[in-house]
XYZ file of C-alpha atoms in Angstrom:
543
model
C 105.091 131.401 94.423
C 106.513 131.969 90.784
C 109.967 131.205 89.189
C 112.149 134.294 88.351
C 113.773 132.861 85.683
C 111.184 130.759 82.829
C 112.999 128.006 80.878
C 111.753 127.205 77.239
C 112.671 123.297 76.943
C 114.046 122.039 80.114
C 116.395 119.442 80.170
C 115.792 116.641 82.329
C 117.943 113.572 84.235
C 116.605 110.658 85.425
C 118.066 109.103 88.521
C 117.573 105.326 88.284
C 116.294 103.373 85.028
C 115.115 99.936 86.777
C 111.734 99.023 87.777
C 109.923 101.893 87.416
C 112.700 104.720 86.296
C 112.533 102.842 82.893
C 108.899 104.380 82.102
C 109.937 107.854 83.342
C 113.119 107.585 81.158
C 110.686 106.485 78.011
C 108.047 109.324 78.577
C 110.509 112.184 79.136
C 112.374 111.079 75.999
C 109.072 111.024 74.070
C 108.087 114.544 75.228
C 111.430 115.618 74.154
C 113.195 116.468 77.521
C 115.403 113.826 78.314
C 118.927 114.783 78.332
C 120.953 112.332 80.826
C 120.348 108.876 82.164
C 122.014 107.959 85.612
C 122.046 104.571 87.072
C 124.920 102.423 89.033
C 123.866 99.072 87.216
C 126.074 98.468 84.240
C 123.492 96.048 82.491
C 121.026 98.920 82.973
C 123.197 101.242 81.407
C 123.795 99.052 78.725
C 119.933 98.499 77.842
C 119.638 102.144 77.954
C 122.429 103.126 75.520
C 121.025 100.415 73.021
C 117.400 101.798 73.291
C 118.090 105.548 73.309
C 120.884 106.945 70.994
C 122.063 110.459 71.466
C 120.918 110.226 75.264
C 124.008 110.626 77.823
C 124.447 107.401 80.216
C 126.277 107.614 82.966
C 126.819 106.125 86.666
C 128.020 109.700 88.171
C 125.539 111.625 89.788
C 127.677 114.521 90.691
C 128.153 114.790 87.047
C 124.565 115.230 86.662
C 124.308 118.185 89.073
C 127.178 119.826 87.544
C 125.887 120.084 84.261
C 124.232 123.531 83.485
C 122.090 121.883 80.883
C 119.988 119.973 82.958
C 117.343 121.820 84.653
C 115.627 119.081 86.330
C 116.321 116.048 88.067
C 114.273 112.908 88.454
C 114.586 110.801 91.410
C 113.457 107.078 90.635
C 115.881 105.460 93.349
C 114.906 103.116 96.205
C 112.801 105.229 98.769
C 115.694 104.960 101.340
C 117.843 107.287 99.002
C 115.159 109.829 98.170
C 116.109 112.561 100.533
C 119.775 112.299 100.154
C 119.485 112.731 96.213
C 116.920 115.102 96.321
C 118.810 117.071 98.936
C 122.012 117.115 96.593
C 119.838 118.043 93.528
C 118.409 120.897 95.175
C 121.364 121.972 96.664
C 123.011 122.254 92.927
C 119.851 124.412 91.989
C 118.041 121.530 90.262
C 114.199 121.268 89.955
C 113.367 117.882 91.376
C 110.691 115.335 90.512
C 111.073 112.652 93.274
C 108.996 109.424 93.176
C 106.713 108.502 95.899
C 107.157 108.706 98.752
C 109.050 112.112 99.195
C 111.028 110.589 102.126
C 111.053 108.152 104.841
C 110.044 110.735 107.490
C 108.136 113.897 107.947
C 111.345 115.642 109.338
C 113.331 114.808 106.026
C 110.269 115.974 104.143
C 110.018 119.099 105.737
C 113.771 119.983 105.057
C 113.255 119.268 101.402
C 110.063 121.469 101.435
C 111.933 124.475 102.971
C 114.905 123.963 100.889
C 113.016 124.211 97.376
C 111.105 127.150 98.904
C 114.147 129.132 99.870
C 116.165 128.662 96.364
C 112.930 129.061 94.845
C 112.982 125.652 92.776
C 110.118 123.167 92.032
C 109.675 120.146 94.234
C 107.403 117.459 92.537
C 106.226 114.404 94.091
C 105.116 111.130 92.363
C 101.675 110.623 93.213
C 100.582 109.796 89.625
C 96.676 109.266 90.191
C 96.043 113.184 90.198
C 97.126 112.910 86.427
C 95.152 109.912 85.425
C 92.100 111.156 83.233
C 89.690 109.000 85.241
C 90.561 110.779 88.556
C 90.594 113.985 86.883
C 87.029 113.053 85.813
C 86.025 111.660 89.195
C 86.852 114.819 90.765
C 85.146 116.856 88.198
C 81.867 114.494 88.855
C 82.448 114.950 92.710
C 82.385 118.783 92.503
C 79.410 119.134 90.374
C 77.343 116.790 93.107
C 76.589 113.829 90.956
C 77.159 111.165 93.957
C 75.548 113.585 96.224
C 77.498 114.382 99.739
C 80.765 112.011 100.011
C 80.159 109.793 102.549
C 82.998 106.802 102.413
C 85.794 105.808 100.365
C 87.386 102.528 100.172
C 90.597 101.614 98.290
C 92.407 98.652 97.266
C 96.007 98.377 95.972
C 96.793 94.764 95.718
C 99.797 92.394 93.965
C 102.054 89.670 93.710
C 105.451 91.823 94.113
C 107.290 93.974 93.743
C 108.289 93.104 97.100
C 110.811 95.644 98.791
C 112.805 95.470 102.130
C 113.759 99.434 102.186
C 110.361 100.069 103.156
C 107.000 98.216 104.162
C 104.012 97.812 102.114
C 102.202 100.749 103.678
C 105.122 103.143 102.720
C 105.567 101.212 99.242
C 101.960 101.206 98.220
C 99.379 103.842 100.135
C 100.924 106.758 99.488
C 99.059 106.864 96.098
C 95.900 106.342 98.037
C 96.454 108.627 100.675
C 97.302 111.434 98.375
C 94.126 110.824 96.522
C 92.019 110.724 99.531
C 93.424 113.904 101.003
C 92.716 115.836 97.884
C 89.062 114.321 97.565
C 87.908 114.907 101.024
C 89.825 118.522 101.524
C 90.984 118.096 104.859
C 93.319 116.200 107.318
C 92.035 113.130 109.496
C 91.694 113.468 112.742
C 91.898 109.644 113.780
C 94.003 106.949 112.195
C 93.948 103.262 112.972
C 96.189 100.693 111.250
C 96.575 97.022 111.561
C 99.230 95.021 109.484
C 100.585 91.494 109.098
C 104.240 90.263 108.607
C 104.911 87.144 106.647
C 108.093 87.523 104.906
C 110.039 89.110 107.523
C 109.360 89.646 111.356
C 109.224 93.389 111.150
C 108.130 94.610 107.788
C 104.845 94.567 107.232
C 103.723 92.532 103.948
C 99.887 93.760 104.270
C 97.932 96.752 106.064
C 94.688 98.084 106.376
C 94.304 101.786 107.538
C 91.119 103.234 108.699
C 91.175 107.265 108.553
C 88.305 109.405 110.184
C 87.959 113.140 109.076
C 86.077 116.207 110.813
C 83.562 116.348 108.194
C 82.042 112.831 109.062
C 83.818 110.817 105.707
C 85.549 107.803 106.556
C 88.070 105.833 104.487
C 89.631 102.664 104.403
C 93.097 101.778 102.613
C 93.867 97.977 102.009
C 97.287 97.409 100.479
C 99.113 94.242 100.160
C 102.169 92.908 98.141
C 101.050 89.101 98.610
C 97.634 89.067 96.454
C 97.167 86.191 93.457
C 96.236 88.931 91.283
C 96.595 92.973 90.667
C 93.992 95.115 91.978
C 93.353 99.007 92.152
C 90.375 100.074 92.617
C 88.918 103.131 94.664
C 85.542 103.038 95.670
C 83.424 106.499 96.639
C 80.176 106.086 98.231
C 77.762 109.296 98.316
C 74.397 110.010 99.327
C 73.104 110.049 95.587
C 75.384 107.436 93.889
C 78.760 105.632 94.028
C 81.899 105.820 91.882
C 84.043 102.894 91.188
C 87.743 103.663 89.928
C 89.293 100.592 88.546
C 92.815 100.970 86.691
C 93.104 97.404 85.666
C 89.940 97.655 83.545
C 90.374 99.072 79.670
C 89.986 102.484 79.340
C 85.909 102.523 78.595
C 85.721 100.609 82.057
C 88.212 102.309 84.098
C 85.622 104.959 85.749
C 81.871 103.653 86.548
C 78.819 105.577 88.049
C 76.539 103.452 90.064
C 73.412 105.532 91.203
C 72.749 103.321 93.795
C 71.016 105.374 96.848
C 69.454 104.120 100.186
C 66.084 105.292 101.135
C 64.550 105.053 104.687
C 61.075 103.288 104.653
C 59.345 102.986 107.723
C 62.729 103.532 109.540
C 64.362 100.685 107.959
C 67.313 101.317 105.146
C 66.371 99.969 102.075
C 69.019 99.982 99.272
C 67.708 100.893 95.785
C 69.886 99.637 93.180
C 70.491 100.600 89.598
C 72.585 99.558 86.574
C 76.083 101.020 86.338
C 77.264 103.172 83.679
C 80.415 103.807 82.150
C 81.958 107.174 82.141
C 83.569 108.372 78.909
C 87.111 109.670 79.312
C 88.701 108.661 75.797
C 88.425 112.183 74.673
C 90.864 113.203 77.689
C 92.645 109.997 77.853
C 96.496 110.136 77.829
C 99.154 108.025 79.668
C 98.869 108.968 83.251
C 102.818 108.862 83.542
C 102.888 110.926 80.549
C 100.662 113.459 81.800
C 102.675 113.596 85.036
C 105.685 114.358 83.248
C 104.161 117.148 81.304
C 103.132 118.589 84.792
C 106.533 118.634 85.773
C 107.690 120.099 82.720
C 105.108 122.903 82.965
C 105.789 123.557 86.600
C 109.188 124.276 85.736
C 108.249 126.773 82.642
C 105.923 128.637 84.567
C 106.855 128.268 88.267
C 103.509 127.514 89.438
C 103.266 124.933 92.023
C 101.795 121.325 90.801
C 99.039 119.770 92.311
C 101.636 117.250 93.801
C 103.980 119.676 95.206
C 106.471 119.315 98.064
C 103.881 120.810 100.645
C 101.181 118.265 99.355
C 103.867 115.244 99.503
C 104.583 116.436 103.260
C 100.565 116.348 104.086
C 100.832 112.398 102.831
C 103.927 111.840 104.785
C 102.137 113.107 107.897
C 99.215 110.191 107.562
C 101.726 107.812 106.528
C 103.725 108.405 110.023
C 100.667 108.469 111.833
C 99.319 105.135 110.299
C 103.062 103.708 111.156
C 102.718 104.791 114.538
C 99.617 103.371 115.183
C 100.546 99.807 113.205
C 103.861 99.371 115.299
C 102.287 100.468 118.780
C 98.554 98.699 117.945
C 96.876 101.611 119.054
C 95.236 104.392 117.070
C 96.290 107.918 116.627
C 94.311 111.039 117.112
C 95.001 114.549 115.813
C 95.913 115.551 119.581
C 99.087 113.069 119.590
C 100.363 114.295 116.015
C 103.084 115.917 117.459
C 104.506 112.845 118.720
C 105.020 111.759 115.016
C 108.426 113.046 115.372
C 109.747 110.020 117.361
C 112.267 111.736 119.648
C 112.837 110.937 123.302
C 112.796 114.340 125.088
C 115.105 112.589 127.527
C 117.831 111.683 125.435
C 119.638 114.112 122.954
C 119.500 111.802 120.378
C 116.684 110.951 117.444
C 115.445 107.105 117.507
C 112.667 105.807 115.010
C 110.209 104.142 116.941
C 111.023 100.959 115.311
C 114.553 100.799 116.331
C 115.211 98.957 119.257
C 118.024 100.825 121.747
C 119.264 98.147 124.398
C 120.231 99.309 128.141
C 123.373 100.055 128.782
C 123.922 102.012 125.395
C 125.855 105.171 125.003
C 124.688 107.537 122.169
C 126.233 111.128 121.682
C 124.035 114.114 120.655
C 122.588 114.526 117.494
C 122.613 111.194 116.433
C 119.736 109.681 114.536
C 118.556 105.902 114.328
C 116.438 104.924 111.590
C 113.897 102.162 110.831
C 114.278 98.605 112.044
C 117.884 98.944 113.541
C 119.091 97.596 116.873
C 121.925 99.129 118.644
C 122.826 96.416 121.243
C 124.158 96.506 125.171
C 127.591 97.808 125.489
C 127.662 100.042 122.201
C 129.416 103.119 122.042
C 128.263 105.501 119.783
C 129.546 108.880 119.064
C 127.590 112.411 118.486
C 125.885 113.199 115.166
C 125.752 110.146 113.628
C 123.389 108.538 111.039
C 122.571 104.913 111.729
C 120.522 103.957 108.705
C 117.647 101.461 108.266
C 118.379 97.625 109.168
C 121.474 98.216 110.663
C 122.706 96.071 113.507
C 125.781 97.727 116.091
C 126.924 94.694 118.145
C 127.621 94.813 121.924
C 131.452 96.494 122.890
C 131.475 98.047 119.092
C 132.769 101.907 119.213
C 131.563 103.992 116.450
C 133.205 107.646 116.568
C 131.492 111.360 116.212
C 129.865 111.970 112.608
C 129.799 108.487 111.257
C 127.363 107.721 108.718
C 126.430 103.434 108.454
C 123.869 102.930 105.401
C 120.857 100.569 105.094
C 121.566 96.834 106.191
C 124.816 97.034 107.468
C 126.108 95.023 110.662
C 128.894 95.883 112.634
C 129.834 93.333 114.851
C 131.691 92.896 117.819
C 135.766 93.641 117.206
C 135.057 96.470 115.103
C 135.953 99.956 115.461
C 134.854 102.775 113.289
C 136.903 106.284 114.272
C 135.161 109.795 113.469
C 133.956 110.907 109.964
C 133.825 107.049 108.587
C 131.280 106.273 105.852
C 129.865 102.875 105.767
C 127.814 102.056 102.348
C 124.558 100.182 101.605
C 125.021 96.572 102.702
C 128.524 96.587 102.974
C 130.012 93.514 105.403
C 132.302 93.158 108.288
C 133.451 89.710 109.762
C 134.823 89.051 112.897
C 135.550 85.346 113.028
C 138.128 84.367 110.486
C 136.746 80.602 109.867
C 133.452 80.238 111.381
C 131.572 77.130 111.820
C 128.003 77.046 113.116
C 128.268 74.405 115.930
C 131.721 75.304 117.149
C 131.956 78.597 119.111
C 134.530 81.041 118.448
C 133.717 84.406 119.837
C 136.835 84.076 121.835
C 138.689 84.148 118.128
C 137.282 87.460 117.450
C 140.079 89.202 115.247
C 139.633 93.340 115.395
C 139.141 95.390 112.361
C 139.909 99.119 112.768
C 138.368 101.654 110.307
C 140.401 104.916 110.606
C 139.122 108.445 110.502
C 137.318 109.789 107.534
C 137.855 106.339 105.694
C 134.826 105.428 103.030
C 133.517 101.983 102.614
C 131.540 101.481 99.270
C 127.947 99.436 98.982
C 128.426 95.846 99.219
C 132.266 95.663 99.896
C 133.633 93.259 102.567
C 136.005 94.095 104.904
C 137.553 90.627 106.426
C 138.422 90.700 110.304
C 141.848 91.592 111.341
C 142.725 94.354 108.681
C 142.868 97.982 108.897
C 141.699 100.550 106.530
C 143.676 103.730 106.443
C 142.744 107.575 107.405
C 140.547 108.624 104.265
C 140.942 105.606 102.283
C 138.409 104.539 99.679
C 137.345 100.924 99.421
C 135.163 100.747 96.022
C 131.905 99.081 95.732
C 132.046 95.397 95.778
C 135.744 95.240 96.874
C 137.005 92.373 99.281
C 139.790 93.812 101.801
C 141.678 91.015 102.892
C 144.763 92.876 104.088
C 145.478 96.213 105.559
C 144.756 99.567 103.604
C 146.793 102.482 103.232
C 146.077 105.798 104.406
C 144.319 107.846 101.689
C 144.603 105.009 99.088
C 141.631 103.674 96.957
C 140.980 99.914 96.341
C 138.739 97.781 94.541
C 138.632 94.235 93.157
C 138.973 90.901 94.995
C 141.268 90.785 96.870
C 141.226 94.537 97.076
C 144.306 96.120 95.457
C 145.292 100.328 95.326
C 144.100 101.648 91.976
C 145.116 105.416 93.151
C 144.563 107.956 96.091
C 142.095 109.963 97.435
C 141.914 113.689 98.962
C 140.317 114.205 102.207
C 137.463 115.684 100.414
C 136.910 112.408 98.163
C 138.249 113.522 94.987
C 141.174 111.746 93.110
C 144.696 112.804 93.704
C 146.619 112.986 90.357
C 150.293 112.209 91.235
C 153.639 113.154 89.071
C 156.359 111.032 90.007
C 156.074 111.286 94.141
C 154.087 114.668 94.186
C 150.398 115.113 93.847
C 147.611 117.341 93.915
C 143.738 116.638 94.257
C 142.110 117.580 91.256
C 138.980 119.083 92.875
C 140.333 121.039 95.931
C 144.327 121.558 95.204
C 145.396 120.092 98.330
C 148.758 118.726 98.140
C 150.342 115.472 98.474
C 153.643 113.230 98.586
C 154.241 109.486 97.917
C 156.218 107.869 100.423
C 157.717 104.863 98.735
C 158.170 101.316 100.216
C 160.244 98.565 99.365
C 157.318 97.234 97.388
C 154.331 98.936 95.770
C 152.091 97.635 98.379
C 154.148 98.998 101.041
C 153.631 102.664 99.612
C 151.674 105.519 101.353
C 150.302 108.804 100.816
C 150.653 111.819 103.133
C 149.546 115.394 102.768
C 152.011 118.415 102.533
C 151.845 121.089 104.970
């Protein structure tokens, strides 16, 4: 598919300038396309402003999407946010570069690919190895028959950290190798078997070995770990007439080595014939792989031609990741005939639950609700329709969750908490249910109820102390500590949380003059009803 409109020098915004994002920032800056850096971390924003004079620095993702001078959005945020951020960027009509993995489910990946196709925008996935000079040369040599017929591929991607909690080692490290192996073999595996071990967290694999078998007879193994004493990034390709070794930890001159080893049969016995390895020259085509990848994204925007690592390519990788994850969890192999079951929907139910989620007996879950990786819904919980329950979420017994509620990753909704319809719970926000806990003293009979009313939003890492009510459409800022009731439509921040302003139903600020106010975005009108003290003020919409 070709783009209808060509862009001479597209402006790029990088979302997330931390661990890996800072490298994308540097490369897009060096090739002259960087316009904006967006990161929620104040320390990172300060570092970026000191290093990149003249580049816009912001923590407001929506302002990036509204900027007509930005044609491409590069997403280097944690994997758990890839789908949401990419979808918003595509909705805003931007070309999108998503670091691996494209998303955390095949189903989400399908949505992104379909969306990009519909609006005729580039969806680019950060499978960097395809832009590595050694890999480009390696593919050329295989095509030319330098190692004969491919028989076996083995990859090792090992290091000590960076250890993640939003995804396991399979989803963090293996996408690169799966992507490359699928490209080299040119077909999908008909058999997948994965085994792993969990050392640091009971339900998150730190080490995995994945076995792939292809219809052509080629086999592949992928070994990944973030608990290795040293870094290793090696790919071995065994052919009938030789072997290629790509070792990315070596200097440029030694990254790709050809071993012309062959196996000869003598009197029915296989006898190896070894030869000295020969380093393959790539210095003449060498460019930092990430810079080459960034150039490829710019080129795709300019020409409208689909890149090597398109959304469709990313989707194929997601399919294998989900097959591997299923095998890992079920401790059984997965064949091509069972691939349809990768979308882990229990057909007896009307909701979606990822295979790693635990749903106790005696739970009520409404139609259209989605429950993601490693979450636990406990007996007696009541969850409404069209909710989205993120990763590592616990919903305790007797908790009531309304319709269309979104609970982001790493949230525990304890007994005594009630969430009305349309509530948003940000990542890692905290509820309490006992005011003065002591480990050896049982106090569950002293649980204080907490009520979050319709449409309220609770920001990332905020804390709502038990016994309080957060009003309708109120907005609790990230990191705030709520120690008293929050009025309807109030925006609160700080520790303790105090009223800083007022928010519209649509989630934008209300600008007041005296007691009359108007939403700066949608125009809806409100009025302040003053109490005896400022903290007793409330806001209501004007019908």
